[in-house]
Amino acid sequence: MKVFFIGSLRFRLMLLVLIAVVPAFALILYTGIEQRDAATTEAQQGALRLARLAADNQSALIEGAHQLLMVLAELPDIRRHNSTNGAAILSNQLKQCPRYVNIVAAEPDGDVFASGAPRAGQPANLADKPWFQRTLESKTFASSGYELGSADRKTEVQIAYPALTPSGEAQAVLFVGLDLDQTVASVGLELEWLNKMAEEMELASGASLTVLDRKGTILARHPDTRKSAGKSMAATEIFKIIVSSETEGTTELLDKAGVVQLYAFSTLRTGAPENDVYVAVNIPSTVAFAGAVQAMNRNLRWLGLVAIVALAAAWIGGEVFILRKTRALVRSAERLAAGDLGARTGLRYGSGELGQLARSFDQMVSSLAERAV
């Protein structure tokens, strides 16, 4: 019975339908793979843009701090160490620059005499700070590098500049504190959108932006900076790739859960190369591929439905238009083979091939019957 079905007209009709549908399936799969590759490239380039944006934003803040300190260093109240007027000036500037943590002025011996914001719990003398000493020695800008606070887990960088006399002696030292977390959070808004999209699509979210120092310590992270700050990524494959790269790049890595992570990284400049840090953005492939996979699955479902309808049409149409007529011809031929010269197909001839065959068969049987008389 199985062999008979394989050799039947119905099987061959359905096989023809499947053969006609297979190229469409192959085309959808090929297009889906191309879309996934395009989504990979787009996600990596988008991640790289975010990494560059974080680096550029922080660089712009540092350059803005440089310009501000140069202006403040020329003010008489700062040069004369006027605590009251100096504090009012710095406080006013701080209100206009909310992304600065603080603006502070100190005497050459390190004693702080003016601050834009309260410094409760902060040292009153900064002479032991390496960046303060470098400012006095170099008589120009100096950076502290990114420092992770032990209590609040915030990462700050201090930008310092000296107010010099005409002879080149330092009269005062001003510095601005920049909060790295604010920069990361502002750039992380797009990552929040990605994570929200992933949750809505019931995917595992996990897009993040991470800032690492040259030792692999996490300085800031969006989201969950407080939980991650201070942890080390020195042993991770992505950190090794970042360190071995000259400036920026993209890569793909498999995480512990078996999910491909798309990474992009760039260097965050501080003004002092030895203090530069790295910005890395990662996007899970499940999020990056979501649109392409959904489109491919949707197309496959529609094509599957079309294939089912086509197979059903082949089954029913084959029965109505071909198999019924073929069976009538077979039965008539069997009756004729048994000697029944009265066998007729009983089919309406029409203009089709089976109709012509039925006419020819009936005419042949009639001629045989006439000869037999």
GROMACS .gro file of C-alpha atoms in nm:
model
  373
    1MET     CA    1   0.000   0.000   0.000
    2LYS     CA    2   0.289   0.232   0.086
    3VAL     CA    3   0.459   0.161  -0.246
    4PHE     CA    4   0.132   0.217  -0.425
    5PHE     CA    5   0.083   0.556  -0.259
    6ILE     CA    6   0.437   0.668  -0.346
    7GLY     CA    7   0.373   0.581  -0.710
    8SER     CA    8   0.025   0.734  -0.717
    9LEU     CA    9  -0.077   1.047  -0.901
   10ARG     CA   10  -0.187   1.211  -0.576
   11PHE     CA   11   0.157   1.166  -0.423
   12ARG     CA   12   0.321   1.306  -0.734
   13LEU     CA   13   0.091   1.607  -0.737
   14MET     CA   14   0.168   1.685  -0.373
   15LEU     CA   15   0.538   1.631  -0.437
   16LEU     CA   16   0.523   1.887  -0.718
   17VAL     CA   17   0.360   2.137  -0.481
   18LEU     CA   18   0.632   2.080  -0.221
   19ILE     CA   19   0.904   2.117  -0.483
   20ALA     CA   20   0.747   2.449  -0.588
   21VAL     CA   21   0.740   2.572  -0.224
   22VAL     CA   22   1.092   2.463  -0.124
   23PRO     CA   23   1.271   2.746  -0.314
   24ALA     CA   24   1.051   2.998  -0.135
   25PHE     CA   25   1.146   2.845   0.202
   26ALA     CA   26   1.513   2.857   0.102
   27LEU     CA   27   1.478   3.222  -0.004
   28ILE     CA   28   1.317   3.318   0.327
   29LEU     CA   29   1.592   3.141   0.524
   30TYR     CA   30   1.863   3.306   0.314
   31THR     CA   31   1.701   3.648   0.354
   32GLY     CA   32   1.667   3.587   0.728
   33ILE     CA   33   2.038   3.506   0.758
   34GLU     CA   34   2.125   3.821   0.561
   35GLN     CA   35   1.897   4.030   0.783
   36ARG     CA   36   2.057   3.879   1.093
   37ASP     CA   37   2.403   3.963   0.963
   38ALA     CA   38   2.285   4.316   0.888
   39ALA     CA   39   2.132   4.338   1.237
   40THR     CA   40   2.466   4.227   1.386
   41THR     CA   41   2.653   4.498   1.200
   42GLU     CA   42   2.391   4.759   1.286
   43ALA     CA   43   2.390   4.662   1.655
   44GLN     CA   44   2.769   4.672   1.675
   45GLN     CA   45   2.786   5.008   1.500
   46GLY     CA   46   2.510   5.140   1.727
   47ALA     CA   47   2.699   5.015   2.032
   48LEU     CA   48   3.017   5.176   1.900
   49ARG     CA   49   2.831   5.506   1.855
   50LEU     CA   50   2.718   5.486   2.219
   51ALA     CA   51   3.071   5.413   2.337
   52ARG     CA   52   3.200   5.708   2.135
   53LEU     CA   53   2.918   5.926   2.267
   54ALA     CA   54   3.010   5.845   2.627
   55ALA     CA   55   3.376   5.917   2.555
   56ASP     CA   56   3.297   6.239   2.365
   57ASN     CA   57   3.058   6.362   2.635
   58GLN     CA   58   3.317   6.313   2.907
   59SER     CA   59   3.590   6.468   2.692
   60ALA     CA   60   3.365   6.768   2.630
   61LEU     CA   61   3.305   6.802   3.005
   62ILE     CA   62   3.678   6.788   3.073
   63GLU     CA   63   3.751   7.047   2.805
   64GLY     CA   64   3.473   7.267   2.942
   65ALA     CA   65   3.625   7.234   3.289
   66HIS     CA   66   3.962   7.340   3.148
   67GLN     CA   67   3.811   7.654   2.996
   68LEU     CA   68   3.619   7.739   3.313
   69LEU     CA   69   3.925   7.701   3.536
   70MET     CA   70   4.129   7.926   3.307
   71VAL     CA   71   3.867   8.200   3.346
   72LEU     CA   72   3.831   8.153   3.723
   73ALA     CA   73   4.209   8.161   3.768
   74GLU     CA   74   4.214   8.523   3.645
   75LEU     CA   75   3.962   8.653   3.901
   76PRO     CA   76   4.112   8.881   4.170
   77ASP     CA   77   3.908   8.724   4.453
   78ILE     CA   78   4.056   8.384   4.370
   79ARG     CA   79   4.411   8.515   4.343
   80ARG     CA   80   4.373   8.701   4.677
   81HIS     CA   81   4.226   8.392   4.850
   82ASN     CA   82   3.905   8.579   4.940
   83SER     CA   83   3.706   8.296   5.099
   84THR     CA   84   3.366   8.469   5.109
   85ASN     CA   85   3.362   8.614   4.759
   86GLY     CA   86   3.547   8.314   4.619
   87ALA     CA   87   3.291   8.070   4.758
   88ALA     CA   88   3.005   8.281   4.616
   89ILE     CA   89   3.169   8.286   4.272
   90LEU     CA   90   3.231   7.911   4.272
   91SER     CA   91   2.882   7.837   4.402
   92ASN     CA   92   2.727   8.046   4.124
   93GLN     CA   93   2.937   7.866   3.861
   94LEU     CA   94   2.841   7.530   4.006
   95LYS     CA   95   2.470   7.614   3.972
   96GLN     CA   96   2.528   7.692   3.606
   97CYS     CA   97   2.717   7.365   3.554
   98PRO     CA   98   2.509   7.101   3.738
   99ARG     CA   99   2.710   6.814   3.591
  100TYR     CA  100   3.014   6.922   3.794
  101VAL     CA  101   3.036   6.765   4.140
  102ASN     CA  102   3.216   7.065   4.285
  103ILE     CA  103   3.449   7.357   4.208
  104VAL     CA  104   3.718   7.422   4.471
  105ALA     CA  105   4.002   7.669   4.520
  106ALA     CA  106   4.306   7.605   4.738
  107GLU     CA  107   4.618   7.791   4.839
  108PRO     CA  108   4.957   7.672   4.707
  109ASP     CA  109   5.018   7.490   5.038
  110GLY     CA  110   4.701   7.286   4.978
  111ASP     CA  111   4.463   7.461   5.223
  112VAL     CA  112   4.112   7.492   5.074
  113PHE     CA  113   3.980   7.847   5.103
  114ALA     CA  114   3.669   7.838   4.880
  115SER     CA  115   3.427   7.572   4.761
  116GLY     CA  116   3.118   7.585   4.543
  117ALA     CA  117   2.948   7.311   4.747
  118PRO     CA  118   2.980   7.206   5.112
  119ARG     CA  119   3.283   6.985   5.173
  120ALA     CA  120   3.170   6.810   5.490
  121GLY     CA  121   3.393   6.512   5.551
  122GLN     CA  122   3.638   6.620   5.280
  123PRO     CA  123   4.004   6.701   5.359
  124ALA     CA  124   4.076   7.068   5.427
  125ASN     CA  125   4.424   7.032   5.281
  126LEU     CA  126   4.506   6.881   4.942
  127ALA     CA  127   4.885   6.901   4.946
  128ASP     CA  128   4.921   6.523   4.956
  129LYS     CA  129   4.715   6.467   4.641
  130PRO     CA  130   4.934   6.359   4.345
  131TRP     CA  131   4.729   6.560   4.098
  132PHE     CA  132   4.763   6.872   4.318
  133GLN     CA  133   5.139   6.828   4.329
  134ARG     CA  134   5.156   6.772   3.951
  135THR     CA  135   4.964   7.094   3.893
  136LEU     CA  136   5.213   7.290   4.101
  137GLU     CA  137   5.511   7.124   3.934
  138SER     CA  138   5.387   7.148   3.575
  139LYS     CA  139   5.213   7.485   3.626
  140THR     CA  140   4.939   7.372   3.388
  141PHE     CA  141   4.639   7.138   3.378
  142ALA     CA  142   4.656   6.809   3.566
  143SER     CA  143   4.410   6.525   3.607
  144SER     CA  144   4.361   6.287   3.896
  145GLY     CA  145   4.247   6.005   3.674
  146TYR     CA  146   3.921   5.829   3.757
  147GLU     CA  147   3.893   5.745   4.126
  148LEU     CA  148   3.627   5.517   4.273
  149GLY     CA  149   3.492   5.643   4.606
  150SER     CA  150   3.506   5.381   4.880
  151ALA     CA  151   3.187   5.497   5.050
  152ASP     CA  152   2.943   5.611   4.783
  153ARG     CA  153   3.090   5.394   4.500
  154LYS     CA  154   3.089   5.698   4.273
  155THR     CA  155   3.368   5.752   4.023
  156GLU     CA  156   3.509   6.104   3.997
  157VAL     CA  157   3.794   6.273   3.814
  158GLN     CA  158   3.953   6.595   3.935
  159ILE     CA  159   4.068   6.852   3.678
  160ALA     CA  160   4.310   7.105   3.828
  161TYR     CA  161   4.464   7.432   3.703
  162PRO     CA  162   4.692   7.685   3.875
  163ALA     CA  163   4.651   8.061   3.897
  164LEU     CA  164   4.999   8.195   3.824
  165THR     CA  165   5.171   8.525   3.891
  166PRO     CA  166   5.348   8.706   3.602
  167SER     CA  167   5.671   8.547   3.723
  168GLY     CA  168   5.518   8.202   3.702
  169GLU     CA  169   5.461   8.133   4.072
  170ALA     CA  170   5.139   7.961   4.179
  171GLN     CA  171   4.897   8.188   4.368
  172ALA     CA  172   4.616   7.934   4.392
  173VAL     CA  173   4.501   7.602   4.254
  174LEU     CA  174   4.147   7.545   4.127
  175PHE     CA  175   3.993   7.211   4.050
  176VAL     CA  176   3.664   7.074   3.922
  177GLY     CA  177   3.522   6.737   4.017
  178LEU     CA  178   3.340   6.546   3.741
  179ASP     CA  179   3.102   6.257   3.816
  180LEU     CA  180   3.152   5.976   3.563
  181ASP     CA  181   2.824   5.813   3.665
  182GLN     CA  182   2.628   6.110   3.529
  183THR     CA  183   2.788   6.076   3.187
  184VAL     CA  184   2.727   5.702   3.180
  185ALA     CA  185   2.365   5.744   3.291
  186SER     CA  186   2.291   6.009   3.028
  187VAL     CA  187   2.428   5.789   2.749
  188GLY     CA  188   2.258   5.486   2.902
  189LEU     CA  189   1.909   5.614   2.814
  190GLU     CA  190   1.925   5.432   2.480
  191LEU     CA  191   2.033   5.114   2.660
  192GLU     CA  192   1.730   5.148   2.887
  193TRP     CA  193   1.517   5.156   2.573
  194LEU     CA  194   1.688   4.841   2.445
  195ASN     CA  195   1.635   4.659   2.774
  196LYS     CA  196   1.271   4.766   2.783
  197MET     CA  197   1.223   4.644   2.427
  198ALA     CA  198   1.382   4.311   2.521
  199GLU     CA  199   1.146   4.270   2.817
  200GLU     CA  200   0.843   4.349   2.603
  201MET     CA  201   0.954   4.083   2.353
  202GLU     CA  202   1.008   3.837   2.641
  203LEU     CA  203   1.382   3.828   2.574
  204ALA     CA  204   1.658   3.831   2.831
  205SER     CA  205   1.760   4.195   2.860
  206GLY     CA  206   2.121   4.277   2.935
  207ALA     CA  207   2.241   4.570   2.724
  208SER     CA  208   2.487   4.769   2.931
  209LEU     CA  209   2.755   5.038   2.920
  210THR     CA  210   3.066   4.980   3.133
  211VAL     CA  211   3.366   5.201   3.208
  212LEU     CA  212   3.687   5.019   3.306
  213ASP     CA  213   4.022   5.146   3.423
  214ARG     CA  214   4.348   5.009   3.286
  215LYS     CA  215   4.352   4.735   3.550
  216GLY     CA  216   4.007   4.607   3.451
  217THR     CA  217   3.822   4.751   3.753
  218ILE     CA  218   3.465   4.863   3.685
  219LEU     CA  219   3.444   5.237   3.751
  220ALA     CA  220   3.087   5.290   3.631
  221ARG     CA  221   2.815   5.084   3.474
  222HIS     CA  222   2.469   5.143   3.342
  223PRO     CA  223   2.249   4.997   3.465
  224ASP     CA  224   2.332   4.887   3.827
  225THR     CA  225   2.646   5.097   3.881
  226ARG     CA  226   2.633   5.059   4.261
  227LYS     CA  227   2.635   4.678   4.241
  228SER     CA  228   2.913   4.658   3.983
  229ALA     CA  229   3.149   4.942   4.075
  230GLY     CA  230   3.478   4.811   4.211
  231LYS     CA  231   3.449   4.463   4.064
  232SER     CA  232   3.724   4.337   3.836
  233MET     CA  233   3.690   4.230   3.474
  234ALA     CA  234   4.064   4.185   3.426
  235ALA     CA  235   4.031   3.810   3.362
  236THR     CA  236   3.750   3.842   3.107
  237GLU     CA  237   3.805   3.788   2.737
  238ILE     CA  238   3.649   4.120   2.644
  239PHE     CA  239   3.894   4.315   2.863
  240LYS     CA  240   4.188   4.136   2.705
  241ILE     CA  241   4.056   4.227   2.360
  242ILE     CA  242   4.004   4.591   2.463
  243VAL     CA  243   4.356   4.620   2.605
  244SER     CA  244   4.512   4.465   2.296
  245SER     CA  245   4.324   4.709   2.069
  246GLU     CA  246   4.477   5.048   1.997
  247THR     CA  247   4.169   5.271   2.024
  248GLU     CA  248   3.826   5.124   1.947
  249GLY     CA  249   3.659   4.827   1.786
  250THR     CA  250   3.381   4.567   1.789
  251THR     CA  251   3.369   4.196   1.860
  252GLU     CA  252   3.138   3.903   1.942
  253LEU     CA  253   3.181   3.674   2.242
  254LEU     CA  254   2.989   3.382   2.392
  255ASP     CA  255   2.889   3.439   2.755
  256LYS     CA  256   2.849   3.177   3.030
  257ALA     CA  257   2.481   3.131   2.943
  258GLY     CA  258   2.568   3.047   2.582
  259VAL     CA  259   2.433   3.378   2.447
  260VAL     CA  260   2.637   3.568   2.190
  261GLN     CA  261   2.715   3.917   2.317
  262LEU     CA  262   2.791   4.197   2.070
  263TYR     CA  263   3.055   4.435   2.206
  264ALA     CA  264   3.184   4.777   2.102
  265PHE     CA  265   3.451   4.970   2.289
  266SER     CA  266   3.630   5.303   2.281
  267THR     CA  267   3.882   5.497   2.489
  268LEU     CA  268   3.770   5.771   2.725
  269ARG     CA  269   4.034   6.046   2.731
  270THR     CA  270   4.113   6.244   3.045
  271GLY     CA  271   4.381   6.475   2.911
  272ALA     CA  272   4.653   6.253   3.058
  273PRO     CA  273   4.714   5.932   2.857
  274GLU     CA  274   4.819   5.737   3.164
  275ASN     CA  275   4.477   5.807   3.317
  276ASP     CA  276   4.266   5.716   3.013
  277VAL     CA  277   4.001   5.448   3.068
  278TYR     CA  278   3.785   5.227   2.847
  279VAL     CA  279   3.416   5.241   2.759
  280ALA     CA  280   3.250   4.915   2.654
  281VAL     CA  281   2.892   4.865   2.534
  282ASN     CA  282   2.743   4.519   2.501
  283ILE     CA  283   2.413   4.413   2.346
  284PRO     CA  284   2.289   4.051   2.366
  285SER     CA  285   2.244   3.897   2.023
  286THR     CA  286   1.890   3.795   2.122
  287VAL     CA  287   1.800   4.163   2.139
  288ALA     CA  288   1.996   4.261   1.828
  289PHE     CA  289   1.850   3.976   1.620
  290ALA     CA  290   1.496   4.007   1.755
  291GLY     CA  291   1.356   4.204   1.462
  292ALA     CA  292   1.521   3.986   1.196
  293VAL     CA  293   1.418   3.662   1.370
  294GLN     CA  294   1.061   3.783   1.413
  295ALA     CA  295   1.038   3.880   1.046
  296MET     CA  296   1.181   3.545   0.933
  297ASN     CA  297   0.948   3.349   1.164
  298ARG     CA  298   0.649   3.549   1.043
  299ASN     CA  299   0.739   3.486   0.678
  300LEU     CA  300   0.794   3.116   0.745
  301ARG     CA  301   0.457   3.089   0.917
  302TRP     CA  302   0.280   3.257   0.626
  303LEU     CA  303   0.462   3.040   0.373
  304GLY     CA  304   0.380   2.733   0.580
  305LEU     CA  305   0.015   2.831   0.572
  306VAL     CA  306   0.033   2.884   0.196
  307ALA     CA  307   0.202   2.544   0.157
  308ILE     CA  308  -0.073   2.374   0.360
  309VAL     CA  309  -0.343   2.544   0.152
  310ALA     CA  310  -0.160   2.444  -0.167
  311LEU     CA  311  -0.129   2.081  -0.051
  312ALA     CA  312  -0.496   2.075   0.045
  313ALA     CA  313  -0.586   2.219  -0.296
  314ALA     CA  314  -0.367   1.956  -0.465
  315TRP     CA  315  -0.535   1.680  -0.260
  316ILE     CA  316  -0.892   1.796  -0.327
  317GLY     CA  317  -0.832   1.922  -0.681
  318GLY     CA  318  -0.648   1.603  -0.772
  319GLU     CA  319  -0.940   1.400  -0.644
  320VAL     CA  320  -1.205   1.602  -0.830
  321PHE     CA  321  -1.030   1.674  -1.158
  322ILE     CA  322  -0.792   1.380  -1.205
  323LEU     CA  323  -0.829   1.082  -0.975
  324ARG     CA  324  -1.206   1.031  -1.016
  325LYS     CA  325  -1.172   1.026  -1.395
  326THR     CA  326  -0.862   0.806  -1.374
  327ARG     CA  327  -1.043   0.554  -1.151
  328ALA     CA  328  -1.338   0.547  -1.393
  329LEU     CA  329  -1.099   0.472  -1.678
  330VAL     CA  330  -0.924   0.201  -1.471
  331ARG     CA  331  -1.256   0.035  -1.379
  332SER     CA  332  -1.373   0.039  -1.741
  333ALA     CA  333  -1.041  -0.108  -1.856
  334GLU     CA  334  -1.070  -0.386  -1.594
  335ARG     CA  335  -1.425  -0.469  -1.711
  336LEU     CA  336  -1.306  -0.478  -2.072
  337ALA     CA  337  -1.018  -0.704  -1.973
  338ALA     CA  338  -1.275  -0.935  -1.812
  339GLY     CA  339  -1.464  -0.957  -2.145
  340ASP     CA  340  -1.737  -0.705  -2.075
  341LEU     CA  341  -1.786  -0.526  -2.405
  342GLY     CA  342  -2.053  -0.308  -2.249
  343ALA     CA  343  -1.798  -0.129  -2.029
  344ARG     CA  344  -1.812   0.246  -2.065
  345THR     CA  345  -1.637   0.521  -1.867
  346GLY     CA  346  -1.952   0.726  -1.814
  347LEU     CA  347  -1.743   1.042  -1.808
  348ARG     CA  348  -1.825   1.376  -1.964
  349TYR     CA  349  -1.567   1.410  -2.234
  350GLY     CA  350  -1.496   1.783  -2.242
  351SER     CA  351  -1.183   1.921  -2.404
  352GLY     CA  352  -0.921   1.805  -2.156
  353GLU     CA  353  -0.675   1.519  -2.204
  354LEU     CA  354  -0.863   1.282  -1.971
  355GLY     CA  355  -1.189   1.365  -2.149
  356GLN     CA  356  -1.028   1.286  -2.485
  357LEU     CA  357  -0.889   0.963  -2.341
  358ALA     CA  358  -1.234   0.865  -2.211
  359ARG     CA  359  -1.387   0.935  -2.557
  360SER     CA  360  -1.120   0.730  -2.728
  361PHE     CA  361  -1.168   0.444  -2.481
  362ASP     CA  362  -1.546   0.440  -2.524
  363GLN     CA  363  -1.510   0.454  -2.906
  364MET     CA  364  -1.263   0.167  -2.895
  365VAL     CA  365  -1.497  -0.049  -2.685
  366SER     CA  366  -1.790   0.032  -2.917
  367SER     CA  367  -1.582  -0.074  -3.221
  368LEU     CA  368  -1.489  -0.401  -3.046
  369ALA     CA  369  -1.853  -0.465  -2.959
  370GLU     CA  370  -1.963  -0.408  -3.320
  371ARG     CA  371  -1.698  -0.649  -3.453
  372ALA     CA  372  -1.799  -0.912  -3.203
  373VAL     CA  373  -2.159  -0.915  -3.335
   0.00000   0.00000   0.00000
